[in-house]
Coordinates of C-alpha atoms in Angstrom, one line a residue:
X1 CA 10.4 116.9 76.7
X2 CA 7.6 116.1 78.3
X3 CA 5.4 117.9 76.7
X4 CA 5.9 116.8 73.5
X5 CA 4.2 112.9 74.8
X6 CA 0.9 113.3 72.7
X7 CA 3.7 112.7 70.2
X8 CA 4.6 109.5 71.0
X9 CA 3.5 106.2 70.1
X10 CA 0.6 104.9 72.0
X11 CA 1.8 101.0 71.4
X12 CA 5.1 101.6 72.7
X13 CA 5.2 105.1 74.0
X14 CA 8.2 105.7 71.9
X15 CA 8.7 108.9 71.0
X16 CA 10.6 109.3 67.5
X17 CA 10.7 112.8 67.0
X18 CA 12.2 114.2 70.1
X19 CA 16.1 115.6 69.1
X20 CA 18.4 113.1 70.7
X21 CA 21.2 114.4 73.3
X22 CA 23.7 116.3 71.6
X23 CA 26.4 114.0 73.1
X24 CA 25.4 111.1 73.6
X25 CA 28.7 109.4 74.3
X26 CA 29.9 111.7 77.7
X27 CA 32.9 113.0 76.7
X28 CA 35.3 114.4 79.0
X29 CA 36.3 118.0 80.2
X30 CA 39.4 117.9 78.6
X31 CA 37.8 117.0 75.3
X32 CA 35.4 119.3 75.5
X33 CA 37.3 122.2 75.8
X34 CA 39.6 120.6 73.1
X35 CA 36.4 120.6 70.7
X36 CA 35.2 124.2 71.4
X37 CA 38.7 125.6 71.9
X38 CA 40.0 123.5 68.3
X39 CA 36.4 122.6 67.1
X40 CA 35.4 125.8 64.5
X41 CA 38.8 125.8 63.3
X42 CA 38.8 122.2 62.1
X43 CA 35.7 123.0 60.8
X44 CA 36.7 126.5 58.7
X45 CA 39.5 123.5 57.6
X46 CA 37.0 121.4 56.5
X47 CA 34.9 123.8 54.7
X48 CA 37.8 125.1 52.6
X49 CA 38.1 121.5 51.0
X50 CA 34.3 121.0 51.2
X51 CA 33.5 124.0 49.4
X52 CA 35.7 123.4 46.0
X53 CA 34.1 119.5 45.9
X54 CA 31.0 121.2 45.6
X55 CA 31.8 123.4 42.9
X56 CA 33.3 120.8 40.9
X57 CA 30.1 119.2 41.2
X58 CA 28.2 121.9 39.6
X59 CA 30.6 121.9 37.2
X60 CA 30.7 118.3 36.3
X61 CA 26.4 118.5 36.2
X62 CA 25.7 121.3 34.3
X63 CA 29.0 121.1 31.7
X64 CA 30.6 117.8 31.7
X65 CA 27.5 115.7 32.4
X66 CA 25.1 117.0 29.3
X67 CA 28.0 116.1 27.0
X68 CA 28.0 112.2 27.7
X69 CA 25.3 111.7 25.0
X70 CA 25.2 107.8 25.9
X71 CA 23.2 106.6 28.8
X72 CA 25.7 103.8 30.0
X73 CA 28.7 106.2 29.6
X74 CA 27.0 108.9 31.4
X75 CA 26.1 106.2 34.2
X76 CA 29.5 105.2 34.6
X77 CA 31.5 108.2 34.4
X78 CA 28.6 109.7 36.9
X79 CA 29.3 106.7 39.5
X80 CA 32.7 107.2 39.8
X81 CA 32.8 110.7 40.4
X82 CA 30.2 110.7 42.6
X83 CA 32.2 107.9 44.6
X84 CA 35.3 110.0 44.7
X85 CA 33.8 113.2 45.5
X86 CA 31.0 112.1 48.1
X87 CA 34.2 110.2 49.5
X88 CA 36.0 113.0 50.0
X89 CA 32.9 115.3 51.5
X90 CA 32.3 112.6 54.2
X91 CA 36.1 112.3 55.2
X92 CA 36.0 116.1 55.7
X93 CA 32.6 115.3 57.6
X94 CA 34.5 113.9 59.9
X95 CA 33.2 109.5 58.7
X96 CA 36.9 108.2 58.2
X97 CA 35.7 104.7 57.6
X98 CA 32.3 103.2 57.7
X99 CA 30.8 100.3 59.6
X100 CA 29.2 98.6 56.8
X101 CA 27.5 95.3 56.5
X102 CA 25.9 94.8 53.1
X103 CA 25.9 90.8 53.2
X104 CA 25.7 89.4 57.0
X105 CA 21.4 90.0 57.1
X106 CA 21.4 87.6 54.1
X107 CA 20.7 84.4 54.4
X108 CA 23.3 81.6 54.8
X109 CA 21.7 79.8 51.3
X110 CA 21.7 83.0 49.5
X111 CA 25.4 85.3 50.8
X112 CA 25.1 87.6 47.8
X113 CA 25.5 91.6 47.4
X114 CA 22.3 92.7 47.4
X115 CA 21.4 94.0 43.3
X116 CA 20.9 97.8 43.3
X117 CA 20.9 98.5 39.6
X118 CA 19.3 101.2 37.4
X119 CA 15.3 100.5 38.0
X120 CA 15.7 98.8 41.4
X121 CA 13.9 100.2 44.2
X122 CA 15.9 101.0 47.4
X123 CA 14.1 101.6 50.4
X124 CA 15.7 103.1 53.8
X125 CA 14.8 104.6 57.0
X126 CA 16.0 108.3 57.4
X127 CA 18.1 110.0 60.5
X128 CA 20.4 112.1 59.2
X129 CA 21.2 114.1 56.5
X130 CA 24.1 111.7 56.2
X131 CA 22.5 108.8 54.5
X132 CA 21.5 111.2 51.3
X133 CA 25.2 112.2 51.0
X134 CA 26.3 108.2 51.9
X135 CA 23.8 106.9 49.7
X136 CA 24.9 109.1 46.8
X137 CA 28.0 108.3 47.3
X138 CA 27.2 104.7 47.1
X139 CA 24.9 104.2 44.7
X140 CA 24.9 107.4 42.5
X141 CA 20.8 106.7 42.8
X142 CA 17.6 109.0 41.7
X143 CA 16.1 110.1 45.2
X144 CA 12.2 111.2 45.3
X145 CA 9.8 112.8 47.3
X146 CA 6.2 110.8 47.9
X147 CA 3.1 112.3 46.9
X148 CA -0.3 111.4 48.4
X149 CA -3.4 112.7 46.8
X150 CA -6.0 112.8 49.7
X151 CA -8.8 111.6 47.4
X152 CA -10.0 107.7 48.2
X153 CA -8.3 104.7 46.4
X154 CA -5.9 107.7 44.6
X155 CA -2.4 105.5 44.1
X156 CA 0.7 107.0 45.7
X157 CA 3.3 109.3 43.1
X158 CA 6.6 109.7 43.2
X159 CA 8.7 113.2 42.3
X160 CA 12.5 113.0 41.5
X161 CA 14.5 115.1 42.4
X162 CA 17.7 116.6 40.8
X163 CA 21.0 116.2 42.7
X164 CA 20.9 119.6 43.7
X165 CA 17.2 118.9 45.4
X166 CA 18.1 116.0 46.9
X167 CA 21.0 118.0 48.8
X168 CA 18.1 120.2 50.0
X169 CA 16.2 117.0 51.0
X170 CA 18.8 115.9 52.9
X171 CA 19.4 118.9 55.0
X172 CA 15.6 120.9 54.7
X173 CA 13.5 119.2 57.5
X174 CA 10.0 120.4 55.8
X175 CA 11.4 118.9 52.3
X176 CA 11.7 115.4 53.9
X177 CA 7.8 115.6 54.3
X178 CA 5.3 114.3 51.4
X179 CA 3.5 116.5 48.9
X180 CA -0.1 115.9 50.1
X181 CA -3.3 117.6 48.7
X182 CA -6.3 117.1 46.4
X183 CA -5.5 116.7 42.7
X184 CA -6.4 120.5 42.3
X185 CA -4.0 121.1 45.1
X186 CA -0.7 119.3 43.6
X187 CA -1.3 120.5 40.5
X188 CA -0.5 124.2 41.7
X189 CA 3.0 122.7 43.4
X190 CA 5.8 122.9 40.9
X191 CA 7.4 120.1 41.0
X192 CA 7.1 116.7 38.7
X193 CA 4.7 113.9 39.6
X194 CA 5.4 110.4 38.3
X195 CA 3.9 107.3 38.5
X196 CA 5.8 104.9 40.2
X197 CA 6.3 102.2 37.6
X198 CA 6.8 105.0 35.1
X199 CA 10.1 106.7 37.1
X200 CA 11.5 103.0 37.5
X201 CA 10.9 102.0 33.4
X202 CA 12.6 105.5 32.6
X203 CA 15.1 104.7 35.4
X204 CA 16.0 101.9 33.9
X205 CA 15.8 102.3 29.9
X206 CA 18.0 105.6 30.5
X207 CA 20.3 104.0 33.0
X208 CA 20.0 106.5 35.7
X209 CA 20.5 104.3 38.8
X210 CA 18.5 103.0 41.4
X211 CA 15.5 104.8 43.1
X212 CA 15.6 105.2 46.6
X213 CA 12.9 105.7 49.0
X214 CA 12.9 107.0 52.3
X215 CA 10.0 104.9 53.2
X216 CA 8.8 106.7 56.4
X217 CA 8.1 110.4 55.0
X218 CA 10.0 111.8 57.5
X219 CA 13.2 111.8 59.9
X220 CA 12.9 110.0 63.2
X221 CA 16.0 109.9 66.3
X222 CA 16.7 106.3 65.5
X223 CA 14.5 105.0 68.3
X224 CA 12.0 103.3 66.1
X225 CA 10.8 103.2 62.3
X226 CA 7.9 105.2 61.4
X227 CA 4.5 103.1 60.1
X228 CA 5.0 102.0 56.5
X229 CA 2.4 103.0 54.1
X230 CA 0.7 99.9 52.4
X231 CA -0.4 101.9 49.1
X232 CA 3.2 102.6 48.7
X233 CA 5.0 99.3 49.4
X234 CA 2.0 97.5 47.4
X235 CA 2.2 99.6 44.5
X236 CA 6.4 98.9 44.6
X237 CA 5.9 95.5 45.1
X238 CA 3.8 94.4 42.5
X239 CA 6.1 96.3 40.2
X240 CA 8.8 94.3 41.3
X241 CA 7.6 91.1 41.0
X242 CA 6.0 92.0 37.7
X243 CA 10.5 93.0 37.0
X244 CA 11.9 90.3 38.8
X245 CA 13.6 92.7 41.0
X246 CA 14.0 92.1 44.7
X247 CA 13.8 95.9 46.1
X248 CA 16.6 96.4 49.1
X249 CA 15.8 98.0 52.4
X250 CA 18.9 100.0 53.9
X251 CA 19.6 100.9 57.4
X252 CA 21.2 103.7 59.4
X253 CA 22.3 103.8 62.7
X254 CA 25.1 106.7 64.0
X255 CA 25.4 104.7 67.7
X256 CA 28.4 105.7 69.6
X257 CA 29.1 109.1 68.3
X258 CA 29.8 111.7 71.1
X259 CA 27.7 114.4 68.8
X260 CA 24.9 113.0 67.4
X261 CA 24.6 113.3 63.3
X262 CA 20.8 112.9 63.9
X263 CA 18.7 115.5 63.2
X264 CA 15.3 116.1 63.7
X265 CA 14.7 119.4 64.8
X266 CA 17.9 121.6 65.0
X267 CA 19.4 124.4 62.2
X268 CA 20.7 122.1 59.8
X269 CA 23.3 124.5 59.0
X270 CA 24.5 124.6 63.2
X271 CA 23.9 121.4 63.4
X272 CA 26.3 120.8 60.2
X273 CA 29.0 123.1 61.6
X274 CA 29.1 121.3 65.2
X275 CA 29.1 118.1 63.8
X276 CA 32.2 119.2 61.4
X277 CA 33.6 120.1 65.2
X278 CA 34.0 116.6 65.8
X279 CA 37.4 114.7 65.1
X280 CA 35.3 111.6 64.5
X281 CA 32.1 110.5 63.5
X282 CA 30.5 107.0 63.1
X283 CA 27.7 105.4 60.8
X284 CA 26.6 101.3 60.6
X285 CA 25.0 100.4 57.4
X286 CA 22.9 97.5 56.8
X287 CA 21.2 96.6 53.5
X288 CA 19.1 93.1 53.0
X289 CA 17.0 92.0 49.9
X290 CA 16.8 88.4 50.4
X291 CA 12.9 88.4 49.7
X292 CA 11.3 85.4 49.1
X293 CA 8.9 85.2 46.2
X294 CA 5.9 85.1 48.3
X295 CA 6.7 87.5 50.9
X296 CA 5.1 91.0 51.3
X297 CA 7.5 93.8 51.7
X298 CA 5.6 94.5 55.1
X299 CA 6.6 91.4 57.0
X300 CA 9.7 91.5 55.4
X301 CA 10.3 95.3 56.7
X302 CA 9.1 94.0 60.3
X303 CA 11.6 90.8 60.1
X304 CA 14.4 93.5 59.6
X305 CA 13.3 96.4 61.3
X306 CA 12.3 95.1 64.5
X307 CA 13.9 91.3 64.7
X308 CA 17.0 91.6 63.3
X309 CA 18.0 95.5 63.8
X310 CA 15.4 95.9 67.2
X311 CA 13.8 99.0 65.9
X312 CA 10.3 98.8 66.1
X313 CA 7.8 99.3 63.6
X314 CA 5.2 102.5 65.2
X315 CA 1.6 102.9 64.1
X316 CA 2.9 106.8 64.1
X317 CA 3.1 108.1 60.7
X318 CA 4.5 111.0 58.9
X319 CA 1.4 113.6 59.3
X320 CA 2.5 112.8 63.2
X321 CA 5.8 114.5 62.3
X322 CA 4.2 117.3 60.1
X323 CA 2.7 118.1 63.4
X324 CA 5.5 117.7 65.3
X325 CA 7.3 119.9 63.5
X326 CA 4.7 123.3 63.8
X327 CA 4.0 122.3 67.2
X328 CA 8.0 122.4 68.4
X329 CA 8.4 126.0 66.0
X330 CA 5.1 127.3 67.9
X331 CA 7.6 126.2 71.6
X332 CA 10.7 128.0 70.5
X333 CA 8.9 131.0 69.4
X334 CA 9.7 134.2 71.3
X335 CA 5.8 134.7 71.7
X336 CA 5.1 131.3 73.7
X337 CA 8.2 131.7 75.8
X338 CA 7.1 134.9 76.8
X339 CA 3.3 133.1 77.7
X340 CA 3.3 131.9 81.0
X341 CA -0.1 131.0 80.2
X342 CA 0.6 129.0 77.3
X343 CA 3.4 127.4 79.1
X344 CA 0.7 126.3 82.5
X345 CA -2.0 124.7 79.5
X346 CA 1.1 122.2 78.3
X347 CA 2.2 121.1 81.7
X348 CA -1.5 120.1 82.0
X349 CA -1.5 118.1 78.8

């Protein structure tokens, strides 16, 4: 991987893009051949229950859900099917129970569940297309995309995404990026741009759930969190205090798994399949939002991040992954691997 360096960080020479192994706990022959000898059959198993859950999803979205003509009945009857059939599609993904720790980063004065109610703003670092299918499971919330006009002092959008997108979210690598451009530019993408106290009002006068963030623009290998962006988490945070409503930052780490549920450059749908191989997979879920009145969200993020979890906060940001991305397509294209020439200019970089 080396040359993939003028990708890393140059504080910490991190590199958060890089795919992590593929097993990163050794296991041994005999499992081995037990996974590929047993592996795509528990996965064809797994599929077959998959597959209905999804369709009853479809079904409960576009004919069940338009019929719940109250907001608070829709929200309720949405949060428990979503926690019965996410359930189920991450037991048959392998996660048979979850290490999850929602209460022990709070304070000792102040033990509570952190609030993650319609309007709230939850804000997470991304791995894996795991945490969309975890977090929907848990919170039933509205996930977005960022948008970032390029003109100066232009203040940061937000554009929700149906369940159905955020499903492609999760597992597209190119969707996880920002919608960048000039105002001329977005207005030619075709998808909604909100302002970000507007989504949270509607969020909560039409009790739609929570609105989570994946704060980085990206996906990362869990080594470190990418650089926040201040227009974002100022713009948040101002609306929150103006609400009263502490935002919560979650955390994913997959740590100990013997195939790794990160993902930050493979097929998602291969990548899918061979983690489906596994008998067993593994998450750890934090969540804090004991922040005090006078704290920004940025030390708070850093306090969490890096002190309490020991993942650093980079100065790399998400254009850094944009770039990542074309530059590792252009390496696994048959035309550079067939350019020996191409091949001697990146040993020399």
């Amino acid at each position: 991987m080396e040359k993939y360096r003028r990708f890393a960080d140059a504080g910490t020479g991190i590199n958060p893009f890089v795919p992590v192994s593929g097993e990163v706990v050794k296991p041994s022959l005999v499992y081995k051949v037990l996974v590929y000898a047993l592996g795509p059959f528990l996965a064809l198993i797994r599929a077959f229950f998959i597959v209905p859950l999804l369709v009853f999803l479809i079904a409960f979205e576009k004919l069940i859900k338009p019929l719940l003509f109250v907001n608070v009945i829709a929200r309720g009857v949405t949060l428990y099917v979503n926690i019965l059939v996410f359930r189920l599609i991450l037991l048959f993904l392998g996660f048979i129970r979850f290490s999850t720790n929602l209460q022990v980063l709070s304070r000792p004065n102040n033990p509570q569940m952190p609030r993650m109610n319609s309007g709230y703003v939850v804000f997470s670092n991304h791995v894996s297309p795991i945490d969309v299918l975890y977090l929907q499971y848990l919170l039933s919330p509205r996930f977005v995309r960022i948008v970032y006009k390029t003109e100066e002092a232009s203040e940061p959008l937000l554009s929700p995404l149906s369940l159905w997108e955020a499903i492609r979210f999760a597992f597209d690598l190119r969707w996880k990026l920002p919608i960048a451009g000039t105002e001329k530019e977005l207005a030619q993408v075709p998808l909604p741009k909100v302002r970000v106290q507007t989504l949270l009002d509607q969020q909560h006068e039409e009790q739609r759930g929570p609105v989570v963030i994946f704060f980085e623009g990206g996906i990362t290998n869990g080594k470190a969190v990418l650089n926040l962006e201040d227009a974002l988490i100022d713009k948040v945070q101002t609306y929150c205090r103006s609400k009263s409503r502490n935002p919560t930052f979650f955390c994913f780490k997959y740590d100990g798994n013997r195939y790794s549920p990160i993902n930050t450059t493979r097929n998602p749908l291969l990548h899918l399949v061979r983690m489906m191989m596994e008998p067993v997979n593994h998450v750890q879920v934090y969540a804090d939002s004991t922040l005090d009145a006078n704290q920004r969200l940025r030390s708070f993020a850093e306090e969490l991040y890096t002190r309490k979890l020991n993942l650093p906060i980079l100065k790399t940001r998400w254009t850094e992954y944009k770039g990542f991305l074309e530059y590792w397509d252009q390496t696994h294209s048959a035309a550079y691997k067939g350019s020996g020439s191409t091949k001697a200019k990146d040993k020399r970089e």
